[in-house]
CSV table of C-alpha atoms in Angstrom, one decimal:
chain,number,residue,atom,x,y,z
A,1,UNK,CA,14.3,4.4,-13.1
A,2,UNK,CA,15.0,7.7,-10.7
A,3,UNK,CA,11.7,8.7,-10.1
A,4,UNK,CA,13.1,11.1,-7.8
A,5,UNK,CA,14.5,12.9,-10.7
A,6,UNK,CA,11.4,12.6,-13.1
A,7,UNK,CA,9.1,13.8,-10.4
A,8,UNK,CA,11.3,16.6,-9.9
A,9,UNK,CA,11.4,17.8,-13.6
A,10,UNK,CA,7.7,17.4,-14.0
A,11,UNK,CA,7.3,19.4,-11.1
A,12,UNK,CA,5.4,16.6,-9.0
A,13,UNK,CA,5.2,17.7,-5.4
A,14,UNK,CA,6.7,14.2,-3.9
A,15,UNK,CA,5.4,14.6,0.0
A,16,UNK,CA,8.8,14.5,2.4
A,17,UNK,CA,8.2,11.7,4.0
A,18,UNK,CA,8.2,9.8,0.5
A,19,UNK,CA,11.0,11.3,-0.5
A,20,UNK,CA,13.0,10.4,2.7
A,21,UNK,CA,11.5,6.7,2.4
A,22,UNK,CA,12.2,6.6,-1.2
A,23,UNK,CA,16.2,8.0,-0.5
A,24,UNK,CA,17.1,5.6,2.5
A,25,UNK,CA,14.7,2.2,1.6
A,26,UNK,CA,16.9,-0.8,0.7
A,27,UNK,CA,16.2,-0.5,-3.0
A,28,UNK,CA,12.9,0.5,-5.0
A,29,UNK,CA,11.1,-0.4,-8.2
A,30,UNK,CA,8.4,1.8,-9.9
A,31,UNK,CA,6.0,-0.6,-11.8
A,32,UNK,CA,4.4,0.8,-14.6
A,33,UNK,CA,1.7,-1.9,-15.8
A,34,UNK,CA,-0.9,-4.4,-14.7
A,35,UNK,CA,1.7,-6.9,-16.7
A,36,UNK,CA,4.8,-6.0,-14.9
A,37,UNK,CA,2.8,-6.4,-11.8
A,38,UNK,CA,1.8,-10.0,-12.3
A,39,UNK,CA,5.6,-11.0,-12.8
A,40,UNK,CA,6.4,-9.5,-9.9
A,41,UNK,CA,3.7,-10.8,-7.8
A,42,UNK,CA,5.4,-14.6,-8.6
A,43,UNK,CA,8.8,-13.7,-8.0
A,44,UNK,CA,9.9,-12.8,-12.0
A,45,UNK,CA,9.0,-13.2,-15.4
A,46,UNK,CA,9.8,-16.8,-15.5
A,47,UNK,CA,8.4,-17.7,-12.3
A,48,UNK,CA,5.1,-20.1,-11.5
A,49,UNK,CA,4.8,-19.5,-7.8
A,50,UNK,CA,6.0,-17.6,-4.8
A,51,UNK,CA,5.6,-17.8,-1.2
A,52,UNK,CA,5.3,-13.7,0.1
A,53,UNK,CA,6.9,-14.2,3.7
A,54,UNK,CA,8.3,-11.5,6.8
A,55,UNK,CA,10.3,-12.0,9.8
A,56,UNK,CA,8.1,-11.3,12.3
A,57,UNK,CA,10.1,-10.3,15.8
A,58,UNK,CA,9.0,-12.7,18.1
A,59,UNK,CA,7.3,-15.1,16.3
A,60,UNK,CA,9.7,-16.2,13.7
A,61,UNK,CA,9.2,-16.2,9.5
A,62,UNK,CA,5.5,-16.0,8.6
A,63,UNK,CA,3.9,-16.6,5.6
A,64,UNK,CA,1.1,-14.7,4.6
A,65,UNK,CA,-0.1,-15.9,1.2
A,66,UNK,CA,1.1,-18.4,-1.4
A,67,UNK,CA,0.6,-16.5,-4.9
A,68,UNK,CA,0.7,-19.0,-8.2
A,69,UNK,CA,1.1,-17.3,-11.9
A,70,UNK,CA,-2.5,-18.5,-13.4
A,71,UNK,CA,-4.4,-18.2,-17.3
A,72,UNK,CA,-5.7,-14.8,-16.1
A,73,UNK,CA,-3.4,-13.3,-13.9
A,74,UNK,CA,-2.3,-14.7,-10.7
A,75,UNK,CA,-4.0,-16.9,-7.5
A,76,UNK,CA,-3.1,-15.8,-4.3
A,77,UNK,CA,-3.8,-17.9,-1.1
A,78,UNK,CA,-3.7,-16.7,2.3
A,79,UNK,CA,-2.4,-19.3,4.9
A,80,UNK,CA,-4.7,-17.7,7.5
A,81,UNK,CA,-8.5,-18.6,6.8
A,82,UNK,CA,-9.2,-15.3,8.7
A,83,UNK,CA,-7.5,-13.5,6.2
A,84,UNK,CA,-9.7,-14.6,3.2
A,85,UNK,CA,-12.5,-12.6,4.3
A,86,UNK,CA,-12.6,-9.0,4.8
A,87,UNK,CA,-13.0,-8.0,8.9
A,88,UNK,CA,-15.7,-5.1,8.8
A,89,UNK,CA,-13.9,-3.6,11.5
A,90,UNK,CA,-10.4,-2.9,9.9
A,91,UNK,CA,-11.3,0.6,9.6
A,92,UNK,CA,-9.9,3.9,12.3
A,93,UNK,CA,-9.4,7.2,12.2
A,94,UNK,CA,-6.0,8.7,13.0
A,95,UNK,CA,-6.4,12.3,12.6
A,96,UNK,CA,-8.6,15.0,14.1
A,97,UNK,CA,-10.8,15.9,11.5
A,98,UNK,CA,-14.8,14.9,11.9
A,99,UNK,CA,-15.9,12.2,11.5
A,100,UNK,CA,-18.2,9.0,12.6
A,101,UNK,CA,-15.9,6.1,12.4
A,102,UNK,CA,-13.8,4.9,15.5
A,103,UNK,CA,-10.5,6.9,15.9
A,104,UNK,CA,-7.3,5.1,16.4
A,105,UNK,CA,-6.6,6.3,19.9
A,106,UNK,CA,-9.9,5.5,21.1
A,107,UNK,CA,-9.4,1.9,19.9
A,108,UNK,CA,-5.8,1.2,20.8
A,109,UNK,CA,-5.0,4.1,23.4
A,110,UNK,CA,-2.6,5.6,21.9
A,111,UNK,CA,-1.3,8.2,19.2
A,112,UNK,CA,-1.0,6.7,15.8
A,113,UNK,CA,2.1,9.2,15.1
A,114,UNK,CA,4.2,6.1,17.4
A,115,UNK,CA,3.3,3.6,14.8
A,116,UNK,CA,3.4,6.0,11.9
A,117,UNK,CA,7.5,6.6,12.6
A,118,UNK,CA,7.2,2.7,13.2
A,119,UNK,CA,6.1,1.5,9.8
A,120,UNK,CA,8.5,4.1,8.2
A,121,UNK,CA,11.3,2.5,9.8
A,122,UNK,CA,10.1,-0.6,8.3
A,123,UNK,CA,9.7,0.4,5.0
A,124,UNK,CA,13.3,1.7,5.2
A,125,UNK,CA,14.8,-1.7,5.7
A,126,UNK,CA,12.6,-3.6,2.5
A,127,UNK,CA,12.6,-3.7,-0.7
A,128,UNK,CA,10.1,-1.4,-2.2
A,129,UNK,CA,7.4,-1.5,-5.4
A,130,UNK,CA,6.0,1.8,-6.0
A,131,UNK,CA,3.8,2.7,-8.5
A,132,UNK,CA,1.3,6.0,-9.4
A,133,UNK,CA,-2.1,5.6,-10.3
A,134,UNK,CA,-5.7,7.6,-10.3
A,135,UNK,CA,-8.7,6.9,-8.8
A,136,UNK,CA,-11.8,8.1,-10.2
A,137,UNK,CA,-13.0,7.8,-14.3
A,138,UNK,CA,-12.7,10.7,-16.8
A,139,UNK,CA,-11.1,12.8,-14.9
A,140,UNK,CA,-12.7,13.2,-11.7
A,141,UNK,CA,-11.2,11.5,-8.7
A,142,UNK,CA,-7.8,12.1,-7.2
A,143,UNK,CA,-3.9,10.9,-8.1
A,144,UNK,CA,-1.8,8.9,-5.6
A,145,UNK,CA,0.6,6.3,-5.2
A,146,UNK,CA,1.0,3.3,-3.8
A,147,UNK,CA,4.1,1.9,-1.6
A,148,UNK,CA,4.4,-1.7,-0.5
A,149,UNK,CA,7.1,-4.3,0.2
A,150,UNK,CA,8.6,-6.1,-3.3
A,151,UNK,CA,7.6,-9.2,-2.3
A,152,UNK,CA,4.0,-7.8,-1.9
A,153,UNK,CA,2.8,-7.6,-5.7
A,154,UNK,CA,0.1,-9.7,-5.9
A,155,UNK,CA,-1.4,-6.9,-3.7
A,156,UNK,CA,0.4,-4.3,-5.4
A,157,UNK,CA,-1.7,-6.4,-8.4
A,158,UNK,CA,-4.7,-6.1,-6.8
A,159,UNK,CA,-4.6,-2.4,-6.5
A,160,UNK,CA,-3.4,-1.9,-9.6
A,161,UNK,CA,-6.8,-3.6,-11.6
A,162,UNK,CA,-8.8,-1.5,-8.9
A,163,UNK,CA,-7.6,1.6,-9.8
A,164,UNK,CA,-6.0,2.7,-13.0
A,165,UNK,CA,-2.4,2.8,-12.6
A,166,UNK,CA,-0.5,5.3,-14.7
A,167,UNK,CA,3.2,5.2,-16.6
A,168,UNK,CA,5.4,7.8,-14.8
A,169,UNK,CA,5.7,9.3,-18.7
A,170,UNK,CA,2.2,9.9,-18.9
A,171,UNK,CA,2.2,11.6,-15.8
A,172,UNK,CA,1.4,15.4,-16.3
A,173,UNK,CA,3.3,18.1,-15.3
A,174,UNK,CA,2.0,19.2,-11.3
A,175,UNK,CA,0.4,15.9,-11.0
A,176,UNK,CA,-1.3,15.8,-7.6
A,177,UNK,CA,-0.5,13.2,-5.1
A,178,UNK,CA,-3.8,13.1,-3.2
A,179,UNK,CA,-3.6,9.7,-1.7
A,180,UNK,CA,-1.3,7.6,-0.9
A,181,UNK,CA,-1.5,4.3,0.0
A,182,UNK,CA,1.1,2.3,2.8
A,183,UNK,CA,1.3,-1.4,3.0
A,184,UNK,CA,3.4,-2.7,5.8
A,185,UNK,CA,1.9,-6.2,7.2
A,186,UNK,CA,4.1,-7.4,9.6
A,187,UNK,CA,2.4,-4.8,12.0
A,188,UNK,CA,-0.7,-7.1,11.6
A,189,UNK,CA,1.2,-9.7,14.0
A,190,UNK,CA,3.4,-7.2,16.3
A,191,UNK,CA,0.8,-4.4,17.0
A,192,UNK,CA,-3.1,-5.7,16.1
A,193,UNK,CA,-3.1,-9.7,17.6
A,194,UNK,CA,-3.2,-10.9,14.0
A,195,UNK,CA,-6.4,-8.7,12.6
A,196,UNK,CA,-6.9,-6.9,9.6
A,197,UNK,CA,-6.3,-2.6,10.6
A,198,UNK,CA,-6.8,-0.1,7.8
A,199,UNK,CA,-5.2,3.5,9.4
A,200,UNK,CA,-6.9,6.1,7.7
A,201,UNK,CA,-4.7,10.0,8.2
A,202,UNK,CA,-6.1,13.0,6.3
A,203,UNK,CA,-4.2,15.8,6.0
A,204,UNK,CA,-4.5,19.4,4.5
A,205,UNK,CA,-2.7,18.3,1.3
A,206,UNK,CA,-3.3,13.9,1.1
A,207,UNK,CA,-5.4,11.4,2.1
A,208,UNK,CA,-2.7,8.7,3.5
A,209,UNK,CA,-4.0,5.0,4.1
A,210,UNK,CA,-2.2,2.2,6.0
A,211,UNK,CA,-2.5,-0.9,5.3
A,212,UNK,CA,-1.4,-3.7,7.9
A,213,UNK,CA,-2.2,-6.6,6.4
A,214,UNK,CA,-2.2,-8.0,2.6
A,215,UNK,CA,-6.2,-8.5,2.0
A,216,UNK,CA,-6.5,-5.9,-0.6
A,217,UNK,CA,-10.9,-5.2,0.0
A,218,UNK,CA,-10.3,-2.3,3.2
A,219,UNK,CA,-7.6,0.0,1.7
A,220,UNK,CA,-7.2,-0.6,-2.0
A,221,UNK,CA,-10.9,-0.9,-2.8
A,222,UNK,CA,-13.4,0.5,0.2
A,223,UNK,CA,-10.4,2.5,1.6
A,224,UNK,CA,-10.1,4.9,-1.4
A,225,UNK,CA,-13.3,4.7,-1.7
A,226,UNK,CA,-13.4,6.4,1.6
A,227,UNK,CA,-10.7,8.7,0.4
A,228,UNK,CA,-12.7,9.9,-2.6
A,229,UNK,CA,-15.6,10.4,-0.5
A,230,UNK,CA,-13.8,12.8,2.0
């Protein structure tokens, strides 16, 4: 699918740092239902289980969760018992605007536009799942997208039964991308000592939240929440 090319004939303003990522990643697929999700989140259709794992610079291949195809859906289990709870202090701020959560500067001491060009050359070297979705019921709430390594579908899943994810042909014409989520979880291990970080960014046009690890509670649940708060 060239969802370049759809979003350009439904007149979808695709934010240029997408489209860059989107034009330069290793490959991309847009998923399209809760279904196609669960295959992927196993490794394919006729797959039972599937171990989602990074090379991590300097410490080697990590796993981060073991994910098995179950009745219901699938079973994912992270190898780190820290990561099966969510940290209540995943959350900063990035940008300027008020407000009265920790910023990311004051935390870590420096800009978060470093890390920012960081996780987009990261996401440039993977294999991508993409997929469109709205958060909100009856039409009130705000449009986005989500962007997170292939082998990440289980928490591509996760966001996916959260919010209601959306078939690019039902798409409307000048659909708004309001929020966009960015999952990129080696940055867990080589930037945050192994903890759960949710970057929240709001900008004139989108509310942009990266995710650093794979526990989907801070960014695919409580962090749009945030966003459709804001």
């Amino acid at each position: 699918m060239d969802i370049l090319k759809i979003v350009g004939e439904k007149k979808i303003a695709l934010p240029d740092e997408v489209y860059a990522l989107l034009t330069s990643a290793k490959g991309y697929t847009v998923y399209e239902t809760v279904d196609e999700l669960i295959d992927a989140a196993v490794g394919g259709k006729d797959k039972m289980e599937f171990e989602v794992k990074y090379e991590v610079p300097g410490k080697g291949e990590v796993v981060e969760a073991i994910v098995h195809r179950v009745t219901n859906g699938v079973s994912a289990n992270y190898t780190d018992p820290y990561m099966r709870r969510r940290d209540p202090d995943t959350m900063v701020i990035a940008d300027k605007l008020p407000t009265d959560k920790e910023r990311f500067e004051e935390r870590f001491g420096y800009d978060f536009s470093t890390l920012k060009r960081s996780t987009f050359d990261w996401l440039k070297e993977q294999e991508l799942a993409i997929f469109f979705y709205f958060a909100g019921n009856q039409g009130v709430g705000m449009g986005g997208m989500a962007i997170a390594p292939a082998n990440a579908g289980f928490f591509a899943l996760g966001l996916a039964t959260l919010q209601k994810i959306l078939k690019v042909d039902d798409l409307p014409a000048n659909f708004k991308i309001e929020s966009i989520i960015y999952v990129a979880p080696i940055f867990r291990h080589t930037h945050f000592n192994g903890k759960q970080i949710v970057v929240h960014n709001r900008t004139e046009d989108r509310h942009e939240i990266f995710s650093y690890n794979l526990y989907p509670g801070p960014s695919a649940k409580k962090g749009l929440y945030g966003a459709l708060l804001t």
